[in-house]
């Protein structure tokens, strides 16, 4: 073999090695095409938290936030339970000795929009009524609502109150802890930067409309919807007068 032929053969081998190495490098440096798919996917409010908000709650949440996209949130110190498991857990709890029982979280979420991030959670717990809890009235910071007509019966009338940052719905549920006199089931919604600036006056009613369908679903799953006297749907909400 002449030196020219040997040189040509060597060059061919070297070229093949260079191409092989560059091919491997380009493969390893390609971005992970599946990385974006592993990111939380923003969804409409009716689809977050296992769909517990329903159509009416989702519509109210979109109004109070001015956003159509939300993410479920995972937190080490707070775990969201699907509604059937939450109902089962609450159905086996004893009444709290004083104050409130432990919180069972039904929804942990945040907004996905161009504004500052707004987050919120909805939890349920058994609550022992305190003296004065039946004396219902709005205040300068919270709007209060009776969710059913008072009939003179001793049974607790479903009740809601809310500010621009939090809301509560309480109702009778004579199951487990709720069989004890003076113990009701309470759903609380706590939010952070949820209501848009300038809409704070509308936020209390909207937060009640977010929580209400969750309360109806939970009462249904526990088996106390009739006893709760919760209306299946909310019509016009009129705040109770200010406390005197």
mmCIF file with all atom_site columns, C-alpha atoms in Angstrom, residues 57-207:
data_model
loop_
_atom_site.group_PDB
_atom_site.id
_atom_site.type_symbol
_atom_site.label_atom_id
_atom_site.label_alt_id
_atom_site.label_comp_id
_atom_site.label_asym_id
_atom_site.label_entity_id
_atom_site.label_seq_id
_atom_site.pdbx_PDB_ins_code
_atom_site.Cartn_x
_atom_site.Cartn_y
_atom_site.Cartn_z
_atom_site.occupancy
_atom_site.B_iso_or_equiv
_atom_site.pdbx_formal_charge
_atom_site.auth_seq_id
_atom_site.auth_comp_id
_atom_site.auth_asym_id
_atom_site.auth_atom_id
_atom_site.pdbx_PDB_model_num
ATOM 1   C CA . UNK A 1 57  ? -67.894 27.783 42.617 1.00 0.00 ? 57  UNK A CA 1
ATOM 2   C CA . UNK A 1 58  ? -65.513 27.863 39.672 1.00 0.00 ? 58  UNK A CA 1
ATOM 3   C CA . UNK A 1 59  ? -67.358 30.816 38.131 1.00 0.00 ? 59  UNK A CA 1
ATOM 4   C CA . UNK A 1 60  ? -67.210 32.732 41.418 1.00 0.00 ? 60  UNK A CA 1
ATOM 5   C CA . UNK A 1 61  ? -63.492 31.992 41.805 1.00 0.00 ? 61  UNK A CA 1
ATOM 6   C CA . UNK A 1 62  ? -62.786 33.257 38.288 1.00 0.00 ? 62  UNK A CA 1
ATOM 7   C CA . UNK A 1 63  ? -64.659 36.473 39.093 1.00 0.00 ? 63  UNK A CA 1
ATOM 8   C CA . UNK A 1 64  ? -62.951 37.174 42.398 1.00 0.00 ? 64  UNK A CA 1
ATOM 9   C CA . UNK A 1 65  ? -59.538 36.570 40.879 1.00 0.00 ? 65  UNK A CA 1
ATOM 10  C CA . UNK A 1 66  ? -60.086 37.739 37.331 1.00 0.00 ? 66  UNK A CA 1
ATOM 11  C CA . UNK A 1 67  ? -58.246 34.616 36.163 1.00 0.00 ? 67  UNK A CA 1
ATOM 12  C CA . UNK A 1 68  ? -59.295 31.531 34.245 1.00 0.00 ? 68  UNK A CA 1
ATOM 13  C CA . UNK A 1 69  ? -56.237 29.397 35.036 1.00 0.00 ? 69  UNK A CA 1
ATOM 14  C CA . UNK A 1 70  ? -55.209 27.752 38.305 1.00 0.00 ? 70  UNK A CA 1
ATOM 15  C CA . UNK A 1 71  ? -52.762 25.137 39.613 1.00 0.00 ? 71  UNK A CA 1
ATOM 16  C CA . UNK A 1 72  ? -53.163 22.558 42.341 1.00 0.00 ? 72  UNK A CA 1
ATOM 17  C CA . UNK A 1 73  ? -50.470 22.996 44.988 1.00 0.00 ? 73  UNK A CA 1
ATOM 18  C CA . UNK A 1 74  ? -48.543 20.406 46.994 1.00 0.00 ? 74  UNK A CA 1
ATOM 19  C CA . UNK A 1 75  ? -47.262 21.397 50.429 1.00 0.00 ? 75  UNK A CA 1
ATOM 20  C CA . UNK A 1 76  ? -45.419 19.301 52.977 1.00 0.00 ? 76  UNK A CA 1
ATOM 21  C CA . UNK A 1 77  ? -47.449 20.706 55.892 1.00 0.00 ? 77  UNK A CA 1
ATOM 22  C CA . UNK A 1 78  ? -50.839 20.521 54.142 1.00 0.00 ? 78  UNK A CA 1
ATOM 23  C CA . UNK A 1 79  ? -52.221 17.549 52.238 1.00 0.00 ? 79  UNK A CA 1
ATOM 24  C CA . UNK A 1 80  ? -55.303 17.756 50.041 1.00 0.00 ? 80  UNK A CA 1
ATOM 25  C CA . UNK A 1 81  ? -57.740 14.858 50.433 1.00 0.00 ? 81  UNK A CA 1
ATOM 26  C CA . UNK A 1 82  ? -60.183 13.821 47.696 1.00 0.00 ? 82  UNK A CA 1
ATOM 27  C CA . UNK A 1 83  ? -63.743 14.508 48.806 1.00 0.00 ? 83  UNK A CA 1
ATOM 28  C CA . UNK A 1 84  ? -64.786 10.876 49.505 1.00 0.00 ? 84  UNK A CA 1
ATOM 29  C CA . UNK A 1 85  ? -61.767 10.296 51.760 1.00 0.00 ? 85  UNK A CA 1
ATOM 30  C CA . UNK A 1 86  ? -62.293 13.647 53.486 1.00 0.00 ? 86  UNK A CA 1
ATOM 31  C CA . UNK A 1 87  ? -65.935 12.776 54.190 1.00 0.00 ? 87  UNK A CA 1
ATOM 32  C CA . UNK A 1 88  ? -64.924 9.381  55.581 1.00 0.00 ? 88  UNK A CA 1
ATOM 33  C CA . UNK A 1 89  ? -62.274 10.950 57.808 1.00 0.00 ? 89  UNK A CA 1
ATOM 34  C CA . UNK A 1 90  ? -64.671 13.552 59.217 1.00 0.00 ? 90  UNK A CA 1
ATOM 35  C CA . UNK A 1 91  ? -67.319 10.860 59.764 1.00 0.00 ? 91  UNK A CA 1
ATOM 36  C CA . UNK A 1 92  ? -65.080 9.056  62.239 1.00 0.00 ? 92  UNK A CA 1
ATOM 37  C CA . UNK A 1 93  ? -63.824 12.033 64.261 1.00 0.00 ? 93  UNK A CA 1
ATOM 38  C CA . UNK A 1 94  ? -64.854 12.748 67.811 1.00 0.00 ? 94  UNK A CA 1
ATOM 39  C CA . UNK A 1 95  ? -66.095 16.171 68.861 1.00 0.00 ? 95  UNK A CA 1
ATOM 40  C CA . UNK A 1 96  ? -63.383 18.638 69.886 1.00 0.00 ? 96  UNK A CA 1
ATOM 41  C CA . UNK A 1 97  ? -63.174 19.280 73.615 1.00 0.00 ? 97  UNK A CA 1
ATOM 42  C CA . UNK A 1 98  ? -63.053 23.019 73.021 1.00 0.00 ? 98  UNK A CA 1
ATOM 43  C CA . UNK A 1 99  ? -62.769 25.272 70.014 1.00 0.00 ? 99  UNK A CA 1
ATOM 44  C CA . UNK A 1 100 ? -62.065 23.547 66.706 1.00 0.00 ? 100 UNK A CA 1
ATOM 45  C CA . UNK A 1 101 ? -61.128 20.069 65.566 1.00 0.00 ? 101 UNK A CA 1
ATOM 46  C CA . UNK A 1 102 ? -58.289 19.343 63.161 1.00 0.00 ? 102 UNK A CA 1
ATOM 47  C CA . UNK A 1 103 ? -58.472 20.728 59.637 1.00 0.00 ? 103 UNK A CA 1
ATOM 48  C CA . UNK A 1 104 ? -59.035 18.387 56.703 1.00 0.00 ? 104 UNK A CA 1
ATOM 49  C CA . UNK A 1 105 ? -57.932 20.071 53.479 1.00 0.00 ? 105 UNK A CA 1
ATOM 50  C CA . UNK A 1 106 ? -60.154 19.693 50.435 1.00 0.00 ? 106 UNK A CA 1
ATOM 51  C CA . UNK A 1 107 ? -58.473 22.176 48.115 1.00 0.00 ? 107 UNK A CA 1
ATOM 52  C CA . UNK A 1 108 ? -55.021 23.765 47.795 1.00 0.00 ? 108 UNK A CA 1
ATOM 53  C CA . UNK A 1 109 ? -54.551 25.948 44.736 1.00 0.00 ? 109 UNK A CA 1
ATOM 54  C CA . UNK A 1 110 ? -53.061 29.111 43.276 1.00 0.00 ? 110 UNK A CA 1
ATOM 55  C CA . UNK A 1 111 ? -53.688 31.330 40.298 1.00 0.00 ? 111 UNK A CA 1
ATOM 56  C CA . UNK A 1 112 ? -51.710 31.183 37.069 1.00 0.00 ? 112 UNK A CA 1
ATOM 57  C CA . UNK A 1 113 ? -51.900 34.607 35.471 1.00 0.00 ? 113 UNK A CA 1
ATOM 58  C CA . UNK A 1 114 ? -50.033 37.801 34.734 1.00 0.00 ? 114 UNK A CA 1
ATOM 59  C CA . UNK A 1 115 ? -50.831 39.288 38.142 1.00 0.00 ? 115 UNK A CA 1
ATOM 60  C CA . UNK A 1 116 ? -49.193 38.651 41.504 1.00 0.00 ? 116 UNK A CA 1
ATOM 61  C CA . UNK A 1 117 ? -49.727 35.034 42.454 1.00 0.00 ? 117 UNK A CA 1
ATOM 62  C CA . UNK A 1 118 ? -52.884 34.465 44.512 1.00 0.00 ? 118 UNK A CA 1
ATOM 63  C CA . UNK A 1 119 ? -53.247 31.265 46.514 1.00 0.00 ? 119 UNK A CA 1
ATOM 64  C CA . UNK A 1 120 ? -56.017 29.788 48.633 1.00 0.00 ? 120 UNK A CA 1
ATOM 65  C CA . UNK A 1 121 ? -57.051 26.704 50.554 1.00 0.00 ? 121 UNK A CA 1
ATOM 66  C CA . UNK A 1 122 ? -60.389 25.239 51.619 1.00 0.00 ? 122 UNK A CA 1
ATOM 67  C CA . UNK A 1 123 ? -60.553 23.056 54.714 1.00 0.00 ? 123 UNK A CA 1
ATOM 68  C CA . UNK A 1 124 ? -63.257 21.392 56.812 1.00 0.00 ? 124 UNK A CA 1
ATOM 69  C CA . UNK A 1 125 ? -63.377 20.769 60.553 1.00 0.00 ? 125 UNK A CA 1
ATOM 70  C CA . UNK A 1 126 ? -65.763 20.179 63.419 1.00 0.00 ? 126 UNK A CA 1
ATOM 71  C CA . UNK A 1 127 ? -66.318 23.378 65.378 1.00 0.00 ? 127 UNK A CA 1
ATOM 72  C CA . UNK A 1 128 ? -67.803 23.764 68.826 1.00 0.00 ? 128 UNK A CA 1
ATOM 73  C CA . UNK A 1 129 ? -70.017 26.843 68.950 1.00 0.00 ? 129 UNK A CA 1
ATOM 74  C CA . UNK A 1 130 ? -69.145 29.545 71.447 1.00 0.00 ? 130 UNK A CA 1
ATOM 75  C CA . UNK A 1 131 ? -71.552 31.791 73.345 1.00 0.00 ? 131 UNK A CA 1
ATOM 76  C CA . UNK A 1 132 ? -72.707 34.510 70.974 1.00 0.00 ? 132 UNK A CA 1
ATOM 77  C CA . UNK A 1 133 ? -72.222 32.491 67.775 1.00 0.00 ? 133 UNK A CA 1
ATOM 78  C CA . UNK A 1 134 ? -75.982 32.552 67.248 1.00 0.00 ? 134 UNK A CA 1
ATOM 79  C CA . UNK A 1 135 ? -75.959 36.362 67.405 1.00 0.00 ? 135 UNK A CA 1
ATOM 80  C CA . UNK A 1 136 ? -75.167 36.877 63.770 1.00 0.00 ? 136 UNK A CA 1
ATOM 81  C CA . UNK A 1 137 ? -74.329 40.198 62.196 1.00 0.00 ? 137 UNK A CA 1
ATOM 82  C CA . UNK A 1 138 ? -72.019 41.765 59.659 1.00 0.00 ? 138 UNK A CA 1
ATOM 83  C CA . UNK A 1 139 ? -69.090 43.937 60.709 1.00 0.00 ? 139 UNK A CA 1
ATOM 84  C CA . UNK A 1 140 ? -66.969 46.598 59.052 1.00 0.00 ? 140 UNK A CA 1
ATOM 85  C CA . UNK A 1 141 ? -64.571 43.924 57.790 1.00 0.00 ? 141 UNK A CA 1
ATOM 86  C CA . UNK A 1 142 ? -66.817 40.868 57.302 1.00 0.00 ? 142 UNK A CA 1
ATOM 87  C CA . UNK A 1 143 ? -70.156 40.318 55.608 1.00 0.00 ? 143 UNK A CA 1
ATOM 88  C CA . UNK A 1 144 ? -72.450 37.715 57.209 1.00 0.00 ? 144 UNK A CA 1
ATOM 89  C CA . UNK A 1 145 ? -75.248 35.719 55.589 1.00 0.00 ? 145 UNK A CA 1
ATOM 90  C CA . UNK A 1 146 ? -77.931 33.292 56.748 1.00 0.00 ? 146 UNK A CA 1
ATOM 91  C CA . UNK A 1 147 ? -78.088 30.596 54.059 1.00 0.00 ? 147 UNK A CA 1
ATOM 92  C CA . UNK A 1 148 ? -81.566 29.397 55.048 1.00 0.00 ? 148 UNK A CA 1
ATOM 93  C CA . UNK A 1 149 ? -84.578 30.979 56.705 1.00 0.00 ? 149 UNK A CA 1
ATOM 94  C CA . UNK A 1 150 ? -84.821 30.913 60.466 1.00 0.00 ? 150 UNK A CA 1
ATOM 95  C CA . UNK A 1 151 ? -87.833 28.843 61.498 1.00 0.00 ? 151 UNK A CA 1
ATOM 96  C CA . UNK A 1 152 ? -87.640 29.017 65.278 1.00 0.00 ? 152 UNK A CA 1
ATOM 97  C CA . UNK A 1 153 ? -86.239 25.491 65.424 1.00 0.00 ? 153 UNK A CA 1
ATOM 98  C CA . UNK A 1 154 ? -83.284 24.822 67.665 1.00 0.00 ? 154 UNK A CA 1
ATOM 99  C CA . UNK A 1 155 ? -81.338 23.316 64.790 1.00 0.00 ? 155 UNK A CA 1
ATOM 100 C CA . UNK A 1 156 ? -78.404 25.433 63.630 1.00 0.00 ? 156 UNK A CA 1
ATOM 101 C CA . UNK A 1 157 ? -79.238 27.527 60.563 1.00 0.00 ? 157 UNK A CA 1
ATOM 102 C CA . UNK A 1 158 ? -76.505 27.324 57.886 1.00 0.00 ? 158 UNK A CA 1
ATOM 103 C CA . UNK A 1 159 ? -74.466 30.462 58.100 1.00 0.00 ? 159 UNK A CA 1
ATOM 104 C CA . UNK A 1 160 ? -71.651 32.152 56.179 1.00 0.00 ? 160 UNK A CA 1
ATOM 105 C CA . UNK A 1 161 ? -69.312 35.050 56.761 1.00 0.00 ? 161 UNK A CA 1
ATOM 106 C CA . UNK A 1 162 ? -66.464 36.403 54.668 1.00 0.00 ? 162 UNK A CA 1
ATOM 107 C CA . UNK A 1 163 ? -63.975 39.202 54.200 1.00 0.00 ? 163 UNK A CA 1
ATOM 108 C CA . UNK A 1 164 ? -61.880 39.944 51.126 1.00 0.00 ? 164 UNK A CA 1
ATOM 109 C CA . UNK A 1 165 ? -59.333 37.329 52.254 1.00 0.00 ? 165 UNK A CA 1
ATOM 110 C CA . UNK A 1 166 ? -61.267 34.550 54.001 1.00 0.00 ? 166 UNK A CA 1
ATOM 111 C CA . UNK A 1 167 ? -64.668 32.940 54.252 1.00 0.00 ? 167 UNK A CA 1
ATOM 112 C CA . UNK A 1 168 ? -66.533 30.407 56.393 1.00 0.00 ? 168 UNK A CA 1
ATOM 113 C CA . UNK A 1 169 ? -69.664 28.304 55.943 1.00 0.00 ? 169 UNK A CA 1
ATOM 114 C CA . UNK A 1 170 ? -71.056 26.477 59.003 1.00 0.00 ? 170 UNK A CA 1
ATOM 115 C CA . UNK A 1 171 ? -73.934 23.990 59.140 1.00 0.00 ? 171 UNK A CA 1
ATOM 116 C CA . UNK A 1 172 ? -75.468 21.196 61.192 1.00 0.00 ? 172 UNK A CA 1
ATOM 117 C CA . UNK A 1 173 ? -74.338 17.680 60.361 1.00 0.00 ? 173 UNK A CA 1
ATOM 118 C CA . UNK A 1 174 ? -75.556 15.187 63.006 1.00 0.00 ? 174 UNK A CA 1
ATOM 119 C CA . UNK A 1 175 ? -72.986 12.526 62.126 1.00 0.00 ? 175 UNK A CA 1
ATOM 120 C CA . UNK A 1 176 ? -70.025 11.469 64.292 1.00 0.00 ? 176 UNK A CA 1
ATOM 121 C CA . UNK A 1 177 ? -68.849 14.595 66.164 1.00 0.00 ? 177 UNK A CA 1
ATOM 122 C CA . UNK A 1 178 ? -71.869 16.503 64.884 1.00 0.00 ? 178 UNK A CA 1
ATOM 123 C CA . UNK A 1 179 ? -74.255 14.407 66.999 1.00 0.00 ? 179 UNK A CA 1
ATOM 124 C CA . UNK A 1 180 ? -73.107 16.333 70.041 1.00 0.00 ? 180 UNK A CA 1
ATOM 125 C CA . UNK A 1 181 ? -75.083 19.453 70.923 1.00 0.00 ? 181 UNK A CA 1
ATOM 126 C CA . UNK A 1 182 ? -73.332 22.650 69.870 1.00 0.00 ? 182 UNK A CA 1
ATOM 127 C CA . UNK A 1 183 ? -70.929 21.052 67.368 1.00 0.00 ? 183 UNK A CA 1
ATOM 128 C CA . UNK A 1 184 ? -71.227 22.024 63.697 1.00 0.00 ? 184 UNK A CA 1
ATOM 129 C CA . UNK A 1 185 ? -69.240 21.356 60.552 1.00 0.00 ? 185 UNK A CA 1
ATOM 130 C CA . UNK A 1 186 ? -67.320 24.368 59.255 1.00 0.00 ? 186 UNK A CA 1
ATOM 131 C CA . UNK A 1 187 ? -65.659 24.954 55.902 1.00 0.00 ? 187 UNK A CA 1
ATOM 132 C CA . UNK A 1 188 ? -63.012 27.665 55.862 1.00 0.00 ? 188 UNK A CA 1
ATOM 133 C CA . UNK A 1 189 ? -61.406 29.346 52.882 1.00 0.00 ? 189 UNK A CA 1
ATOM 134 C CA . UNK A 1 190 ? -58.187 31.253 53.470 1.00 0.00 ? 190 UNK A CA 1
ATOM 135 C CA . UNK A 1 191 ? -56.604 33.226 50.649 1.00 0.00 ? 191 UNK A CA 1
ATOM 136 C CA . UNK A 1 192 ? -53.475 35.240 49.962 1.00 0.00 ? 192 UNK A CA 1
ATOM 137 C CA . UNK A 1 193 ? -53.591 38.033 47.379 1.00 0.00 ? 193 UNK A CA 1
ATOM 138 C CA . UNK A 1 194 ? -56.610 36.411 45.759 1.00 0.00 ? 194 UNK A CA 1
ATOM 139 C CA . UNK A 1 195 ? -59.017 39.322 45.322 1.00 0.00 ? 195 UNK A CA 1
ATOM 140 C CA . UNK A 1 196 ? -57.835 41.828 42.755 1.00 0.00 ? 196 UNK A CA 1
ATOM 141 C CA . UNK A 1 197 ? -57.220 45.371 43.944 1.00 0.00 ? 197 UNK A CA 1
ATOM 142 C CA . UNK A 1 198 ? -60.398 47.397 43.655 1.00 0.00 ? 198 UNK A CA 1
ATOM 143 C CA . UNK A 1 199 ? -62.724 44.395 43.949 1.00 0.00 ? 199 UNK A CA 1
ATOM 144 C CA . UNK A 1 200 ? -62.473 43.883 47.700 1.00 0.00 ? 200 UNK A CA 1
ATOM 145 C CA . UNK A 1 201 ? -66.083 44.996 48.238 1.00 0.00 ? 201 UNK A CA 1
ATOM 146 C CA . UNK A 1 202 ? -67.358 42.185 45.979 1.00 0.00 ? 202 UNK A CA 1
ATOM 147 C CA . UNK A 1 203 ? -64.978 39.529 47.314 1.00 0.00 ? 203 UNK A CA 1
ATOM 148 C CA . UNK A 1 204 ? -66.919 38.445 50.455 1.00 0.00 ? 204 UNK A CA 1
ATOM 149 C CA . UNK A 1 205 ? -70.014 37.341 48.550 1.00 0.00 ? 205 UNK A CA 1
ATOM 150 C CA . UNK A 1 206 ? -67.900 35.680 45.850 1.00 0.00 ? 206 UNK A CA 1
ATOM 151 C CA . UNK A 1 207 ? -65.881 33.734 48.419 1.00 0.00 ? 207 UNK A CA 1
#
